[in-house]
Tab-separated table of C-alpha atoms and ligand atoms in Angstrom:
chain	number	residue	atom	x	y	z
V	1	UNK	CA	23.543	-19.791	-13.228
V	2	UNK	CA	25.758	-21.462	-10.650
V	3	UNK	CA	24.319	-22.508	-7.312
V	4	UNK	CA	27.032	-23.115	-4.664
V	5	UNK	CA	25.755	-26.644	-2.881
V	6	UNK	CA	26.436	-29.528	-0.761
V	7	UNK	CA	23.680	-32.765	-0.455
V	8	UNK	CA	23.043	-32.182	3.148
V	9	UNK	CA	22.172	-28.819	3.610
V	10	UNK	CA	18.946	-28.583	4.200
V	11	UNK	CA	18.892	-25.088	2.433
V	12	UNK	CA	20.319	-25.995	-0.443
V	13	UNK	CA	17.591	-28.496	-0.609
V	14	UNK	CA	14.889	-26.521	-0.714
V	15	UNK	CA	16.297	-23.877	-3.238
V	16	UNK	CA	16.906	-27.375	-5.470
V	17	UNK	CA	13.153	-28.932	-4.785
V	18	UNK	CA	11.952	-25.668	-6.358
V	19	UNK	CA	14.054	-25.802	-9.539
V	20	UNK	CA	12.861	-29.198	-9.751
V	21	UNK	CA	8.695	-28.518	-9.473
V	22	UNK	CA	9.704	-25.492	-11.700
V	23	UNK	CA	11.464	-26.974	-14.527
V	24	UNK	CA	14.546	-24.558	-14.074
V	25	UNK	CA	16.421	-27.221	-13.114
V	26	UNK	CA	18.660	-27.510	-16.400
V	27	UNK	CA	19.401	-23.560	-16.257
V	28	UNK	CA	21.504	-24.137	-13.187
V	29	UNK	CA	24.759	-26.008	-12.416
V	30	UNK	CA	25.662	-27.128	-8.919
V	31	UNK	CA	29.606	-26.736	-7.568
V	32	UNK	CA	29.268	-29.050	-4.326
V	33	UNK	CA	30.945	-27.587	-1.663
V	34	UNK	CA	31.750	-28.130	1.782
V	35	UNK	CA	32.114	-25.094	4.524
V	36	UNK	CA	31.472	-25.092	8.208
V	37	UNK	CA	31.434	-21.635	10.370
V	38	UNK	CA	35.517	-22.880	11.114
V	39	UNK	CA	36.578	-24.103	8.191
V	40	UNK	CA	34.831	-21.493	5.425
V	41	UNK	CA	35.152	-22.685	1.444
V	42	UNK	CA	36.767	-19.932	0.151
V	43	UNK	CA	34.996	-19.720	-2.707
V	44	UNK	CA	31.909	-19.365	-0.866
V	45	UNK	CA	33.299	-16.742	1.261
V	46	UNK	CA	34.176	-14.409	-1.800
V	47	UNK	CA	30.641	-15.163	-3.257
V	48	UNK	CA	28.529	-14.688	0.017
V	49	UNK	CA	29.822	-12.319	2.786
V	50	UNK	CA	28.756	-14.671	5.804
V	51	UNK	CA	30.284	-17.503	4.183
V	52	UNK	CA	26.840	-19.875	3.721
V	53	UNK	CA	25.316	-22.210	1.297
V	54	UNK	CA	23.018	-21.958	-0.880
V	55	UNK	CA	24.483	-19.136	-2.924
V	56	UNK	CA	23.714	-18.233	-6.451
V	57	UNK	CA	25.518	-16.586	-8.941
V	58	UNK	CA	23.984	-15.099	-12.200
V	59	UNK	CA	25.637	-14.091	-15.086
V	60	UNK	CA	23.551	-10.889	-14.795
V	61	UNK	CA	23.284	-9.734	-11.800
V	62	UNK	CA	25.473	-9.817	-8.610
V	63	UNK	CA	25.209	-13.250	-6.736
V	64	UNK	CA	22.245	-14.009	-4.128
V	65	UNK	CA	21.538	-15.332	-1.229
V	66	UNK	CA	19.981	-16.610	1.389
V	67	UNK	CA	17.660	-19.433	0.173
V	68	UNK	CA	14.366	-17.663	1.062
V	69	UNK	CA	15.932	-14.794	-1.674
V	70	UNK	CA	17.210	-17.123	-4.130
V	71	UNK	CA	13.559	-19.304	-4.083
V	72	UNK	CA	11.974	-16.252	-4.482
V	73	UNK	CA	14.551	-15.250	-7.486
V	74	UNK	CA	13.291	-18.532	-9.116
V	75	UNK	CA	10.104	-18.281	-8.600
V	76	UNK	CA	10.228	-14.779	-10.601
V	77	UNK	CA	11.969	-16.301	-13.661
V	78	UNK	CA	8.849	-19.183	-14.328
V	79	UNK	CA	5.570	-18.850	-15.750
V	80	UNK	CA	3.667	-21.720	-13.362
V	81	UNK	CA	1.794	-21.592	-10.493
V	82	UNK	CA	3.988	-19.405	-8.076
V	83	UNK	CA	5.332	-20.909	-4.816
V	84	UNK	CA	5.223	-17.233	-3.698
V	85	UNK	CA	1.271	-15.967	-3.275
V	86	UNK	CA	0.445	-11.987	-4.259
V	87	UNK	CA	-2.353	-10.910	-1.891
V	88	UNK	CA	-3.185	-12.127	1.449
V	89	UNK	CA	-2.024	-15.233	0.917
V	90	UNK	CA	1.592	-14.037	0.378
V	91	UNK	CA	2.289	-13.123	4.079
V	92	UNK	CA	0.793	-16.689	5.127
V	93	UNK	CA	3.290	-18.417	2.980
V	94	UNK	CA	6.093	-16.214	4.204
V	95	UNK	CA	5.145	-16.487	8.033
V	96	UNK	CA	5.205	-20.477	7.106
V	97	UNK	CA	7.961	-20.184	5.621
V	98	UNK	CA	10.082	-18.507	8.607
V	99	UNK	CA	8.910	-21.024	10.831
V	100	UNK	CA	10.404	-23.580	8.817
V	101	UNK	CA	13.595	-22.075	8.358
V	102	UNK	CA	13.428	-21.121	12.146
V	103	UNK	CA	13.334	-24.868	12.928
V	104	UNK	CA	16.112	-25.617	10.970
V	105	UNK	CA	18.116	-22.595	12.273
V	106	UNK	CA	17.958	-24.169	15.501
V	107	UNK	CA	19.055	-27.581	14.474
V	108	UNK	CA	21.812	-26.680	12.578
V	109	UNK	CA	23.016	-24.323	15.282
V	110	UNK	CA	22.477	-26.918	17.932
V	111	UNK	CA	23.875	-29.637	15.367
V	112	UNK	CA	27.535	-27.503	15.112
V	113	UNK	CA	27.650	-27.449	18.647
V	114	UNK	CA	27.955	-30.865	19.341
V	115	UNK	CA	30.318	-31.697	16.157
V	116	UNK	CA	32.133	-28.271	15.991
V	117	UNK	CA	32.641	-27.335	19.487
V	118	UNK	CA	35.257	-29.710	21.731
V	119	UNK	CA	33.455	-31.374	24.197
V	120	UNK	CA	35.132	-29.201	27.077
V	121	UNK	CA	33.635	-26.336	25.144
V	122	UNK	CA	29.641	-27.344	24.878
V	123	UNK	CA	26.286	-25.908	27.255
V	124	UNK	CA	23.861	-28.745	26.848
V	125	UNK	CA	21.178	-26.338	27.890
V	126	UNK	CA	21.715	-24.043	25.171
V	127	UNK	CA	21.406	-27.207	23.057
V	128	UNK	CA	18.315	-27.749	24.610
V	129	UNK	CA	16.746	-24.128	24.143
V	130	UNK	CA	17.186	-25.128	20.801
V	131	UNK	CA	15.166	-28.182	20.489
V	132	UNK	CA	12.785	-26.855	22.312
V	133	UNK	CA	11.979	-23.942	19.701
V	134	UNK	CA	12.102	-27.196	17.027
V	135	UNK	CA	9.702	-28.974	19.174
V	136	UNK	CA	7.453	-25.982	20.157
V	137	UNK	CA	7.439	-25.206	16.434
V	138	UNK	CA	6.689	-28.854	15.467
V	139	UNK	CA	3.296	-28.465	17.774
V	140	UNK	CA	2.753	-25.318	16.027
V	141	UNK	CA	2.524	-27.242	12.709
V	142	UNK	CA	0.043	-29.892	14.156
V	143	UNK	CA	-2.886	-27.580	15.250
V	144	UNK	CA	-2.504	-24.154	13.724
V	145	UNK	CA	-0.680	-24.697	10.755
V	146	UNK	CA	-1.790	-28.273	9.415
V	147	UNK	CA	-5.320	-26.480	7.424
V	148	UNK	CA	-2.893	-24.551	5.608
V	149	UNK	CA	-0.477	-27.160	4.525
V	150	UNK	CA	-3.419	-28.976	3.355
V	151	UNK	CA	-3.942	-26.430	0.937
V	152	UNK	CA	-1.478	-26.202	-2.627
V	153	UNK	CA	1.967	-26.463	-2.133
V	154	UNK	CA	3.754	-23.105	-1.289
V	155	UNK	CA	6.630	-21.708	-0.184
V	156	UNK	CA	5.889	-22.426	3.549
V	157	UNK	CA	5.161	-25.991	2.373
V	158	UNK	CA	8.044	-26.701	0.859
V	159	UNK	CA	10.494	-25.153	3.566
V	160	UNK	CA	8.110	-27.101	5.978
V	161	UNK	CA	8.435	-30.324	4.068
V	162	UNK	CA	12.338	-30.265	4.156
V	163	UNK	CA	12.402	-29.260	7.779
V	164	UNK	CA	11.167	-32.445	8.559
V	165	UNK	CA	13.097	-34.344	6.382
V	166	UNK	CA	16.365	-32.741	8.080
V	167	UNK	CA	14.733	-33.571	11.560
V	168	UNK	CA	14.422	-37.272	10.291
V	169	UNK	CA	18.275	-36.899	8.995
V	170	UNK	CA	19.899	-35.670	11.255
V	171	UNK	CA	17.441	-36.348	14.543
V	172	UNK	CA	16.078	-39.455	14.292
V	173	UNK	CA	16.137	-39.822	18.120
V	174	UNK	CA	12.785	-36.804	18.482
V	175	UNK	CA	10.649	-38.628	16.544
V	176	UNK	CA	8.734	-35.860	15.532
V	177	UNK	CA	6.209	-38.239	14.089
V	178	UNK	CA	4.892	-39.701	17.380
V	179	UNK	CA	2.684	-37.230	19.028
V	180	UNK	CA	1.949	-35.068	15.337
V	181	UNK	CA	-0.090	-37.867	14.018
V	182	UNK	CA	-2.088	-35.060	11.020
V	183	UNK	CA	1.658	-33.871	10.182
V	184	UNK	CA	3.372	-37.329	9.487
V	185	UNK	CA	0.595	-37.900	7.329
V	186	UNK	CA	0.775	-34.517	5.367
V	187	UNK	CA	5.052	-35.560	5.074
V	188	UNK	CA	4.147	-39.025	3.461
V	189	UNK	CA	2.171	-36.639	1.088
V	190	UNK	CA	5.263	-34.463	0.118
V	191	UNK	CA	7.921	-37.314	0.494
V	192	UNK	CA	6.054	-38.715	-2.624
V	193	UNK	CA	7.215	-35.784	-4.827
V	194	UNK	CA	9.749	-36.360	-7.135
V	195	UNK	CA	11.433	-33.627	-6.354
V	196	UNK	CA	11.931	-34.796	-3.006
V	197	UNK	CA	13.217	-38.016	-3.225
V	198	UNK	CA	15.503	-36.560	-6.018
V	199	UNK	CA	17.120	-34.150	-3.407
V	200	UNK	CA	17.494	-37.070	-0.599
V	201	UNK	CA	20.592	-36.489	2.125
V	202	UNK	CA	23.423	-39.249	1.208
V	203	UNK	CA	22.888	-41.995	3.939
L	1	GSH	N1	19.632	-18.471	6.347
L	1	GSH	C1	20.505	-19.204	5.452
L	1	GSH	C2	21.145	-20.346	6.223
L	1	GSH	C3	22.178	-21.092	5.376
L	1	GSH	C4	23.088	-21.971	6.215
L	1	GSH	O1	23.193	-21.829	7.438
L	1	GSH	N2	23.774	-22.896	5.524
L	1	GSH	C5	24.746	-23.721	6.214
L	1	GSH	C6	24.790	-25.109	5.587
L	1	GSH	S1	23.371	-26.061	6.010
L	1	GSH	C7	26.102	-23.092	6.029
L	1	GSH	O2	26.451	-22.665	4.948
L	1	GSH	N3	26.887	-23.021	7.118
L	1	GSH	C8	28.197	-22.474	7.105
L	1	GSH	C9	28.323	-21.353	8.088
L	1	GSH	O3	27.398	-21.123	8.899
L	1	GSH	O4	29.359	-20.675	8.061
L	1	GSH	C10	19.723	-19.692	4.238
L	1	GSH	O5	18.486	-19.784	4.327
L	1	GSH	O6	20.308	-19.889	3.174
């Protein structure tokens, strides 16, 4: 399999975290690629339709995407303990799940507005709708969500877990940490995985 990637997306990161705690890791090569919204890869345009990364192709199957479909793929093809529940549990882990994607949705969006757009062109308070869903979400985490996460690694974890390593990345300046003491302390929990500090941004 061939999963189209670059070392900062946070998507990508999670989809390569989970072939990591899954030992699929060897069955997949990684093409490093670079695409932005105005400047598309154009192999990752004839791969994926909207022109994003992660993207994974399969020798037997068409390719897939997004990185909540292609974590799920993976999580089919291993006989472990699943990052995706059956039962109850299932739509916990997906709800989690969303709401760490959600974050990141907003900071990427918010993130291509100030280095995509010209200066002339940007609306700070759209940029700041956005960090407020990150923020509101963040506070989410802390008191309803932080029994959960204390619970085995799932799906929701993990997109949780490299949500918050994007918001240290890439927004340093929130310091997410200061007011969310029970969630810095779950993060210096997952930052310990291997898998994580494998899959670390460049600097
Ligand atoms: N919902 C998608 C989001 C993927 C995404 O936005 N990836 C960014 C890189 S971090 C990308 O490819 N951006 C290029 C674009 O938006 O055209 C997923 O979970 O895979």
């Amino acid at each position: 399999m061939k999963l189209y990637s670059s070392p900062t997306s946070p998507y990508v990161r999670k989809v390569r975290m989970l072939l990591i705690e899954t030992g699929l890791d060897d069955r997949v090569e990684q093409v490093a690629i670079a695409t932005t919204p105005i400047a598309p890869d154009a192999a990752i345009a004839a791969a994926n339709p909207l022109g994003k990364i992660p993207c994974l192709e399969r020798p037997d199957g068409p390719a897939i995407f997004d990185s909540r479909v292609i974590c799920r793929y993976l999580d089919s093809l291993h006989p472990g303990r699943k990052f995706y529940p059956r039962g109850p549990a299932e739509w916990t882990a997906a709800t989690l799940e969303a709401l760490a994607d959600g974050m990141l949705d907003a900071a990427v969006i918010a993130l291509y507005e100030s280095r995509l757009r010209p200066a002339e062109a940007q609306f700070q308070p759209w940029v700041d709708a956005q960090i407020l869903k990150i923020t509101r979400s963040l506070d989410a985490l802390e008191t309803l969500w932080i029994a959960h996460l204390g619970g085995p690694l799932d799906a929701g974890g993990l997109a949780t877990g490299v949500a918050l390593g994007y918001l240290d990345f890439r927004y340093g300046a929130l310091d997410w940490r200061a007011t969310r003491p029970k969630l810095a302390a779950w993060h210096d929990g997952f930052a310990a995985l291997d898998s994580y500090r494998a899959t670390m941004p460049p600097a």
